[in-house]
Tab-separated table of C-alpha atoms and ligand atoms in Angstrom:
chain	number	residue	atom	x	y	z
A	1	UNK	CA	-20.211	-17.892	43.692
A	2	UNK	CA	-20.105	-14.407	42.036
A	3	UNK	CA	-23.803	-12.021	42.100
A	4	UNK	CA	-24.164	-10.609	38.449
A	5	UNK	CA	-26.429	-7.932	37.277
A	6	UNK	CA	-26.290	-7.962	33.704
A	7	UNK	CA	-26.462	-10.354	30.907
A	8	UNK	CA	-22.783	-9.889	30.131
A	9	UNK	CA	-21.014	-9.554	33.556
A	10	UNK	CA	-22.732	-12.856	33.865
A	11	UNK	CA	-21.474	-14.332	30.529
A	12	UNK	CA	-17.477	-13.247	31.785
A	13	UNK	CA	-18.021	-15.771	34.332
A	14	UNK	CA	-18.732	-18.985	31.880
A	15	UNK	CA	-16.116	-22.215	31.657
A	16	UNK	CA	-17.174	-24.984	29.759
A	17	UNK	CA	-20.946	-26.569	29.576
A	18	UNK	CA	-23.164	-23.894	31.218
A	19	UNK	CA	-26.397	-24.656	32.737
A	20	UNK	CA	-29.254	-21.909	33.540
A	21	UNK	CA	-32.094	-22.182	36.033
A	22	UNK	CA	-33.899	-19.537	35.869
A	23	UNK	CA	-35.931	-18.470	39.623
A	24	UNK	CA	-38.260	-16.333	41.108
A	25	UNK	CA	-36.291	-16.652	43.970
A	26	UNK	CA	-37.375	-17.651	47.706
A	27	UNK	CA	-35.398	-21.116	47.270
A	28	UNK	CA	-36.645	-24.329	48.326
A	29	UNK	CA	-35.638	-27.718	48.124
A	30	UNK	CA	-37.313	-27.990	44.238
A	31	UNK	CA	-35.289	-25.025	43.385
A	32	UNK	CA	-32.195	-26.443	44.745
A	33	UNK	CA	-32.587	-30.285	43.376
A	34	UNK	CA	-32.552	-28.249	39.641
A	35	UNK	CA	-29.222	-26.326	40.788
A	36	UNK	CA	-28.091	-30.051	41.763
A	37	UNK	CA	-28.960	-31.864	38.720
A	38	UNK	CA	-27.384	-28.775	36.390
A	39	UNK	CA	-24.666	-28.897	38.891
A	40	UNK	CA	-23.995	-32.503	37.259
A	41	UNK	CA	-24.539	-31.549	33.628
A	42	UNK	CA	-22.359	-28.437	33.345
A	43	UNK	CA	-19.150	-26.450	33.822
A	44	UNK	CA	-21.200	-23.445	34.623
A	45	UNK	CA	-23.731	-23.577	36.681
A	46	UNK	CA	-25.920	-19.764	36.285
A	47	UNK	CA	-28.867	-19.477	38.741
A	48	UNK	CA	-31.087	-16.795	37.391
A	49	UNK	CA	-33.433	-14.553	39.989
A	50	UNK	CA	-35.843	-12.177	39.051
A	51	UNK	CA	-39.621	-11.372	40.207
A	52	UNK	CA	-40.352	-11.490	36.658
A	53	UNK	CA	-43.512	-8.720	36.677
A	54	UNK	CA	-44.902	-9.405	33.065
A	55	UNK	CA	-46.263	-13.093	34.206
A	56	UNK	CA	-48.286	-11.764	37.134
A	57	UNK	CA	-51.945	-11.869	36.091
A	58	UNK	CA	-52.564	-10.424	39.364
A	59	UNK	CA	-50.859	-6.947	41.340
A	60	UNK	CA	-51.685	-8.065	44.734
A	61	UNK	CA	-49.432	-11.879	44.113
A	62	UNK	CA	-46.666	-9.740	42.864
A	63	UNK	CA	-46.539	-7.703	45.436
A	64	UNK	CA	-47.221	-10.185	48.141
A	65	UNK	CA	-44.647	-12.338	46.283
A	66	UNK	CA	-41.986	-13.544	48.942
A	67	UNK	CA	-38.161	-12.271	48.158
A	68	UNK	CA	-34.925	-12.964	50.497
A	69	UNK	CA	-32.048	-12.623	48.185
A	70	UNK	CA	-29.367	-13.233	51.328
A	71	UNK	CA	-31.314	-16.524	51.944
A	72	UNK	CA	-30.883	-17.304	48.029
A	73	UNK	CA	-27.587	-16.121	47.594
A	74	UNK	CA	-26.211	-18.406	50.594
A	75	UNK	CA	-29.160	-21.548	49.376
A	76	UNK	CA	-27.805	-21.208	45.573
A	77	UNK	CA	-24.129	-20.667	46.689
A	78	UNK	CA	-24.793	-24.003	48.925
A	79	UNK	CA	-26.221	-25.870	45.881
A	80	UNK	CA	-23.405	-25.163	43.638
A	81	UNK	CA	-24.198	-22.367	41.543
A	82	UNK	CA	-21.579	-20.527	40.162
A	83	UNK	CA	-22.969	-17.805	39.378
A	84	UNK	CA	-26.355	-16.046	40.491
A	85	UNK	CA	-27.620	-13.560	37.723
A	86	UNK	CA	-30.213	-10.937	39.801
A	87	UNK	CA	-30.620	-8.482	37.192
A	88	UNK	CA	-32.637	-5.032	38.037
A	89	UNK	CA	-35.753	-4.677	35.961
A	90	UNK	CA	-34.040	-2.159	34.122
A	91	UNK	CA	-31.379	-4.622	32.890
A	92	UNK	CA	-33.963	-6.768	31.830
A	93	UNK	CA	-36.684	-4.292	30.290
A	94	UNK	CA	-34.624	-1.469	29.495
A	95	UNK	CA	-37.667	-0.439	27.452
A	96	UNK	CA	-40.763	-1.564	27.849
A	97	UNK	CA	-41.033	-4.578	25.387
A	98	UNK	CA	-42.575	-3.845	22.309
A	99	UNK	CA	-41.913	-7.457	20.898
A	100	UNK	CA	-44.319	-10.334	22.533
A	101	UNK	CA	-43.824	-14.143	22.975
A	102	UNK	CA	-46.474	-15.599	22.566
A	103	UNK	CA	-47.332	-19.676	22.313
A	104	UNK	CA	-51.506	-19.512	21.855
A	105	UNK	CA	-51.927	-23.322	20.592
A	106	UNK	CA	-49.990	-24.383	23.766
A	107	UNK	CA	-51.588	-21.810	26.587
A	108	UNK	CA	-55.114	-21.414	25.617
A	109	UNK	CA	-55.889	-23.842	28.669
A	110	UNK	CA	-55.842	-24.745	32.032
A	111	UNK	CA	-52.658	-21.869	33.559
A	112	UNK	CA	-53.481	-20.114	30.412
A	113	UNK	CA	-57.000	-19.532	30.880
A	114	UNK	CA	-56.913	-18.980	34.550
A	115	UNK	CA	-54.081	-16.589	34.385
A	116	UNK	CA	-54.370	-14.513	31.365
A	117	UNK	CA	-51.177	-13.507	30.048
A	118	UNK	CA	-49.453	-15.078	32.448
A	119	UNK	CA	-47.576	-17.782	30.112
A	120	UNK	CA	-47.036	-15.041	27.835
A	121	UNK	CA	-44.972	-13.528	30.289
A	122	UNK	CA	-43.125	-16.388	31.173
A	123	UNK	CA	-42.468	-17.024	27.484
A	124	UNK	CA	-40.892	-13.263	26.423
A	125	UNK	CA	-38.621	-13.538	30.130
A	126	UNK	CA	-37.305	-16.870	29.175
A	127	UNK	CA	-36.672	-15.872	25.503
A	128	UNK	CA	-34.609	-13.043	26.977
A	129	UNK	CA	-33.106	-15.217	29.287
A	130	UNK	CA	-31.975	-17.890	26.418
A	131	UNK	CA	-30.591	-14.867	24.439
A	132	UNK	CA	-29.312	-12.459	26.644
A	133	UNK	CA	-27.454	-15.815	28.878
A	134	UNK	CA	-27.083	-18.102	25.648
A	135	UNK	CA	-26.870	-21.552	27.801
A	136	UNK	CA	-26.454	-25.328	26.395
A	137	UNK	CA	-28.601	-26.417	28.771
A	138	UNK	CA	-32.037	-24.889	30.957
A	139	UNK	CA	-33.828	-26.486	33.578
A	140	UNK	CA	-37.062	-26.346	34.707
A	141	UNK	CA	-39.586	-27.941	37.145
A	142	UNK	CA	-42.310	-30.299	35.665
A	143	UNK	CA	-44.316	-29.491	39.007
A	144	UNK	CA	-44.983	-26.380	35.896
A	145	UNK	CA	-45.857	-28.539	33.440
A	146	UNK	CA	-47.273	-26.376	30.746
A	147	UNK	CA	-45.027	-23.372	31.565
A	148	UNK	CA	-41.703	-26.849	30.721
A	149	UNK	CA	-44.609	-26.932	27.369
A	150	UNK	CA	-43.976	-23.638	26.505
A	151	UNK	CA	-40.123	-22.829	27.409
A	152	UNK	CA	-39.603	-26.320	25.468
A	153	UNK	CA	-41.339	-25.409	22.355
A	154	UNK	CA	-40.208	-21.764	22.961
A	155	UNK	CA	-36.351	-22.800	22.303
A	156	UNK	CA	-37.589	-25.141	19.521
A	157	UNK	CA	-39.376	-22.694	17.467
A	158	UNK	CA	-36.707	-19.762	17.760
A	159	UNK	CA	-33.996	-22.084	17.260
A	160	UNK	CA	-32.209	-20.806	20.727
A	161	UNK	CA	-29.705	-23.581	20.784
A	162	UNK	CA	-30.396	-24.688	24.553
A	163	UNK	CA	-31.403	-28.359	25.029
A	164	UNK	CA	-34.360	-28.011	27.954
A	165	UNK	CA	-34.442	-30.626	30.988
A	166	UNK	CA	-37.514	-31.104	33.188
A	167	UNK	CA	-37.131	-32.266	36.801
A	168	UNK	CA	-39.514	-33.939	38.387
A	169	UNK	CA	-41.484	-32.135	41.242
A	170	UNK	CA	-39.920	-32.543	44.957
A	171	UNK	CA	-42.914	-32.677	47.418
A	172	UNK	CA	-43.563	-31.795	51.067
A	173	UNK	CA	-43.801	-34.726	53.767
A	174	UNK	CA	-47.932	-34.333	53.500
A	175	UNK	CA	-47.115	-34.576	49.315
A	176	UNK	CA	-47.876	-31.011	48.716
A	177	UNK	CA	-45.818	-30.011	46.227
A	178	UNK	CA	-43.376	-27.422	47.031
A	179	UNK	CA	-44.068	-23.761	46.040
A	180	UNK	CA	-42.520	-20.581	47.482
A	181	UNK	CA	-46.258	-19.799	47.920
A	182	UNK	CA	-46.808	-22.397	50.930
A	183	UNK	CA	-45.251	-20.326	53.265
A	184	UNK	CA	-49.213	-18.338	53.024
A	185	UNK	CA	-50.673	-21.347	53.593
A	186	UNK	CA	-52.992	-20.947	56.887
A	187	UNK	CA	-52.782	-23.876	59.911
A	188	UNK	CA	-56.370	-24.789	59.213
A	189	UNK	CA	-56.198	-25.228	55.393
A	190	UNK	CA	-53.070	-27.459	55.490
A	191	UNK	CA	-55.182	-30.369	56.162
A	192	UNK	CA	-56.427	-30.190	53.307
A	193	UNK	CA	-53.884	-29.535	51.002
A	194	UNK	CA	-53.117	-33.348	50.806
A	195	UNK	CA	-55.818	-33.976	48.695
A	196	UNK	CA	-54.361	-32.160	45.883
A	197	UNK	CA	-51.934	-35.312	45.830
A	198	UNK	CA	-53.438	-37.620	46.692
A	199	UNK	CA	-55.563	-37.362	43.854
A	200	UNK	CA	-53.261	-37.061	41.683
A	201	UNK	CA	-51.408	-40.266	42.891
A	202	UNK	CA	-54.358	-42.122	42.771
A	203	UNK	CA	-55.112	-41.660	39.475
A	204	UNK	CA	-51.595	-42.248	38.563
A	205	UNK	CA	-51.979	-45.953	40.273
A	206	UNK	CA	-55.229	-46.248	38.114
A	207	UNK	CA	-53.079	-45.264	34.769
A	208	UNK	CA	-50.344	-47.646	36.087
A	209	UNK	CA	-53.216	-50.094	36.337
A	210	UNK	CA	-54.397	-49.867	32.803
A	211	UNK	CA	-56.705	-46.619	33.390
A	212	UNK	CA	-57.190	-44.778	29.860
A	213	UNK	CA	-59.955	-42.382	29.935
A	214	UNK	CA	-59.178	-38.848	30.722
A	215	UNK	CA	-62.426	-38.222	32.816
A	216	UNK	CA	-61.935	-41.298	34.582
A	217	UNK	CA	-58.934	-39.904	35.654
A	218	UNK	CA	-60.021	-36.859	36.185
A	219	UNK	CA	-62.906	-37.436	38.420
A	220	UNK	CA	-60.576	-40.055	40.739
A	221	UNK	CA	-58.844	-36.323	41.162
A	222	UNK	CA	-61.933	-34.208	41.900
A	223	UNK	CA	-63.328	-37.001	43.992
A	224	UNK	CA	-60.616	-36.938	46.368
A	225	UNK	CA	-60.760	-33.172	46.462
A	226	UNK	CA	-64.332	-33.183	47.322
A	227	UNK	CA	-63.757	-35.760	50.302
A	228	UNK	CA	-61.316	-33.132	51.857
A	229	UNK	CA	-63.676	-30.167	51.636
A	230	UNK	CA	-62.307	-28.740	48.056
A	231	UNK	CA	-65.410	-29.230	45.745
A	232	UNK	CA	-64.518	-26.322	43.550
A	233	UNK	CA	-61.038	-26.943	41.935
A	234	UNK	CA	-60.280	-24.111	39.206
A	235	UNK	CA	-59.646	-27.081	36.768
A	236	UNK	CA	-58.497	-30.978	37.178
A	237	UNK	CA	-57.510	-32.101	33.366
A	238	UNK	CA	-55.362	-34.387	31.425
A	239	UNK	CA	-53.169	-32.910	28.566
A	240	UNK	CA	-51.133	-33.680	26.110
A	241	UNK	CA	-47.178	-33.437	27.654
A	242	UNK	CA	-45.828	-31.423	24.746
A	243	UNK	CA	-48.954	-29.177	23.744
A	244	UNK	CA	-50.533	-28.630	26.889
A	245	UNK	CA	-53.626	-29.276	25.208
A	246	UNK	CA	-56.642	-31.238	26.453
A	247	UNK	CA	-56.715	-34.720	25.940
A	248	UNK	CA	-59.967	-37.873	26.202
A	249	UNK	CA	-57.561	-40.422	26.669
A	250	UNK	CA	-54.504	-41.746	27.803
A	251	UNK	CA	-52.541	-42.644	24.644
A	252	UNK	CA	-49.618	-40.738	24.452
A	253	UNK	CA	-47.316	-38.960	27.266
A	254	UNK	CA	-49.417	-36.639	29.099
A	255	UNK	CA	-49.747	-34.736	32.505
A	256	UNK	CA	-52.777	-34.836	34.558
A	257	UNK	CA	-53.130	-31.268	36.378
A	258	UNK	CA	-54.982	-29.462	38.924
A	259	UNK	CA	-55.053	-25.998	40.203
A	260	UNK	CA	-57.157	-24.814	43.176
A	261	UNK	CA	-57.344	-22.151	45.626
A	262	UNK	CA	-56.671	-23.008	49.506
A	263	UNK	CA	-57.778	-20.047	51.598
A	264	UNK	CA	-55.947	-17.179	49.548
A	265	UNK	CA	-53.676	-19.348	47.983
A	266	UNK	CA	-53.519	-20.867	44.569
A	267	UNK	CA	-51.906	-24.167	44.241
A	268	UNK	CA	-51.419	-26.146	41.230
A	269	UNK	CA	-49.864	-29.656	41.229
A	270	UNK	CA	-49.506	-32.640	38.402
A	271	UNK	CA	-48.499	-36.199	37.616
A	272	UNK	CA	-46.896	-37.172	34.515
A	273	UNK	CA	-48.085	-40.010	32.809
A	274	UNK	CA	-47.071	-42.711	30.049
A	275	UNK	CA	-49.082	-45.277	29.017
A	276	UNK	CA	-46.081	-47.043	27.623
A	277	UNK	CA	-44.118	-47.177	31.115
A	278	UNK	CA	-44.396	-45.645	35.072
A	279	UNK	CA	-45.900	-42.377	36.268
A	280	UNK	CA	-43.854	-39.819	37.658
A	281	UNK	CA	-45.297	-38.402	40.995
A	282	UNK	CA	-41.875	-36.530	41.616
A	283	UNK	CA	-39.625	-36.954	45.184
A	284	UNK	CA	-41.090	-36.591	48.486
A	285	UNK	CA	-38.623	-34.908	51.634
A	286	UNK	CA	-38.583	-36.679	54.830
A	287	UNK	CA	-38.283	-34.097	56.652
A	288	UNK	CA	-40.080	-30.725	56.715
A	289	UNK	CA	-39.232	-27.821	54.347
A	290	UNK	CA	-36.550	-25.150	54.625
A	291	UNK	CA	-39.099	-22.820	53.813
A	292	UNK	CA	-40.520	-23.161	57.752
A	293	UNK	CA	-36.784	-23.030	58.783
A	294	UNK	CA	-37.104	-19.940	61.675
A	295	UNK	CA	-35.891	-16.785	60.508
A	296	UNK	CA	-36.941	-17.550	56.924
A	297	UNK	CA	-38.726	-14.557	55.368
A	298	UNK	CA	-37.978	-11.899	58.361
B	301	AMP	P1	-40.278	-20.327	40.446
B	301	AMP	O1	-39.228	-19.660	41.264
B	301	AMP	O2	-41.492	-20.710	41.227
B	301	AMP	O3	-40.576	-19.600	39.173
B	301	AMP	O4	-39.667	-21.720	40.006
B	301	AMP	C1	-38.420	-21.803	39.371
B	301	AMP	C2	-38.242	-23.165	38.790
B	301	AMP	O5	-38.355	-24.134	39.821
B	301	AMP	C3	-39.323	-23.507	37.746
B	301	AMP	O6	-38.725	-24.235	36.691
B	301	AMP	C4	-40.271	-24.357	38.537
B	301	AMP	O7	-41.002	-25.265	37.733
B	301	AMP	C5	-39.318	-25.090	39.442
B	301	AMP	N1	-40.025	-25.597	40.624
B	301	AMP	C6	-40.887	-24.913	41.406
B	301	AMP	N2	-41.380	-25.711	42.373
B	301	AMP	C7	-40.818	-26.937	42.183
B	301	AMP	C8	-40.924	-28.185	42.852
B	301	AMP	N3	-41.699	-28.347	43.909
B	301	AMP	N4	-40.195	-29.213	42.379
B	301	AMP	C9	-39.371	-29.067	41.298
B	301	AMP	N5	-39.228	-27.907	40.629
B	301	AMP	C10	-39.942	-26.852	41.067
C-alpha cells in the first residue's frame, strides 16, 4: 500500500476500476467492511484520511477528535487498500474556499439542524474529493444516512461521474453502532447505549409487521430510550431515504434516525426501511471492537 499526499501522487497509483472511501480516520471494523466491499468492486482501491475541519460544528470535537495514522495505515493496508490518500490541509484548502457546497432541501433537518454547517462541510470535502481523486465508484456508511443523502445527490447534481454505494452499518456486540467516538464513551453510560438500538430494531420489526405511521414508529424509538434513562433524545424521526426530509408515513424507502447525547458524547444511529421488502438493521460483530484493542489510541 503506498501513503499519498496529494490529489495527483495519488492518481499515479490508479489500475483499472478505482474505488474511494473517504475517512476521518481512527479505523474500525465499519471503516474496514467499506475498504472490503470496494476491495471487491475495483482495481484500485484509494482510502482517503483527513480530519476534515469545515464539518465540525463544534472546536472542542475537532480537537478531541481521535487520530492514529500508524494504526490506519497498518488497518487500511490489512483491508486491502491500495492506496491511502492523507493529504495536509494545505493540499486540500490551499486557500481558504471561497466556493460553498451546499444541499439546503436535503440538510435543513435532523444532522442539519443540530449541527449547523456541518453537512455543508461534508458536502464541499467530498466534492473535492470526487474531483481532485475522480473515482468510478465511492462508498459510504448508511449508519450516516443523510450525510449517503447528500454525497449521493451531491455527485448527481454536479454530474461527478462516480456511482455512490451505501453499506450497511456494522454494530457493536451490545448493537451500538460503531463510531470512532465510542472509545469516549464512560463505563456507566454504556448500559445505556443499547437503547439507541434497540429502538430502532423494534420499530423496524413493527414496519416489517405492517407498521406505517411515522410517529408510531417514532415513539416505539423514544419509548425505549426513556426505559433506559435517555428521555431527551436530540431528535428520533423518519425521513425520506433520498431527501433526508421528514416523512408521516411509511410509503416509500426511508430511514428512521436518532441522535442523542450519552454523557459527553453524541451518538446517532438508524434503520433503513422499505415498505415494499426487509429492514436493514446493518451487521452485528461477535466479538468486541478493535477500537478497545490495548494500545489503541496511546
Ligand atoms: P468517518 O471516519 O466517521 O467520517 O466515517 C467514514 C465512513 O465510514 C463514512 O462513510 C461513514 O458513514 C462510515 N461509517 C462510520 N461508521 C460506520 C459503521 N458503524 N458502519 C458502517 N459504516 C460506517
Amino acid at each position: 500500500m503506498r501513503v499519498t499526499a496529494t490529489f495527483a501522487a495519488t492518481r499515479a497509483e490508479y489500475r483499472g476500476r478505482v474505488a474511494l472511501v473517504p475517512t476521518m480516520g481512527f479505523f474500525h471494523e465499519g471503516h474496514l467492511a467499506l475498504m472490503g466491499a470496494a476491495r471487491e468492486q475495483a482495481g484500485t482501491v484509494v482510502v482517503s484520511l483527513f480530519v476534515n475541519p469545515m464539518q465540525f460544528n463544534d472546536p472542542a470535537d475537532l480537537a478531541a477528535y481521535p487520530r492514529d495514522r500508524e494504526r490506519d495505515a497498518a488497518l487500511a493496508e490489512a483491508s486491502g487498500a491500495d492506496v491511502l490518500f492523507a493529504p495536509s490541509p494545505e493540499e486540500m484548502y490551499p486557500l481558504a474556499p471561497a466556493v460553498r457546497v451546499s444541499l439546503p432541501d436535503l440538510s435543513a433537518e435532523m444532522e442539519g439542524a443540530h449541527r449547523p454547517g456541518h453537512l455543508d462541510g461534508v458536502a464541499l470535502v467530498v466534492a473535492k474529493l470526487y474531483a481532485g481523486l475522480r473515482p468510478d465508484l465511492a462508498f459510504f456508511g448508511r449508519k450516516d444516512a443523510q450525510q449517503l443523502a447528500v454525497v449521493t445527490r451531491l455527485a448527481a447534481d454536479l454530474s461527478f461521474p462516480v456511482e455512490v454505494v451505501g453499506y450497511p452499518t456494522v454494530r457493536e456486540r451490545d448493537g451500538l453502532a460503531l463510531s470512532s467516538r465510542n472509545v469516549f464513551l464512560a463505563p456507566e453510560d454504556r448500559a445505556g447505549v443499547g437503547s439507541l438500538s434497540r429502538g430502532l430494531f423494534v420499530a423496524a420489526d413493527a414496519a416489517e409487521a405492517g407498521e406505517r405511521s411515522g410517529a408510531a414508529l417514532e415513539g416505539l424509538v423514544a419509548a425505549e430510550l426513556e426505559a433506559a434513562g435517555l428521555p431527551s433524545p436530540e431528535y428520533v424521526a423518519l425521513a425520506d431515504a433520498s431527501s433526508a426530509t421528514r416523512i408521516p408515513c411509511l410509503d416509500r424507502p426511508a430511514f428512521l434516525a436518532v441522535a442523542a447525547r450519552v454523557g459527553t458524547v453524541r451518538l446517532i444511529d438508524n434503520v433503513f426501511l422499505d415498505p415494499e421488502g426487509p429492514a436493514d438493521r446493518g451487521v452485528r460483530l461477535e466479538r468486541d471492537s478493535l477500537l478497545y484493542a490495548k494500545g489503541v489510541g496511546c
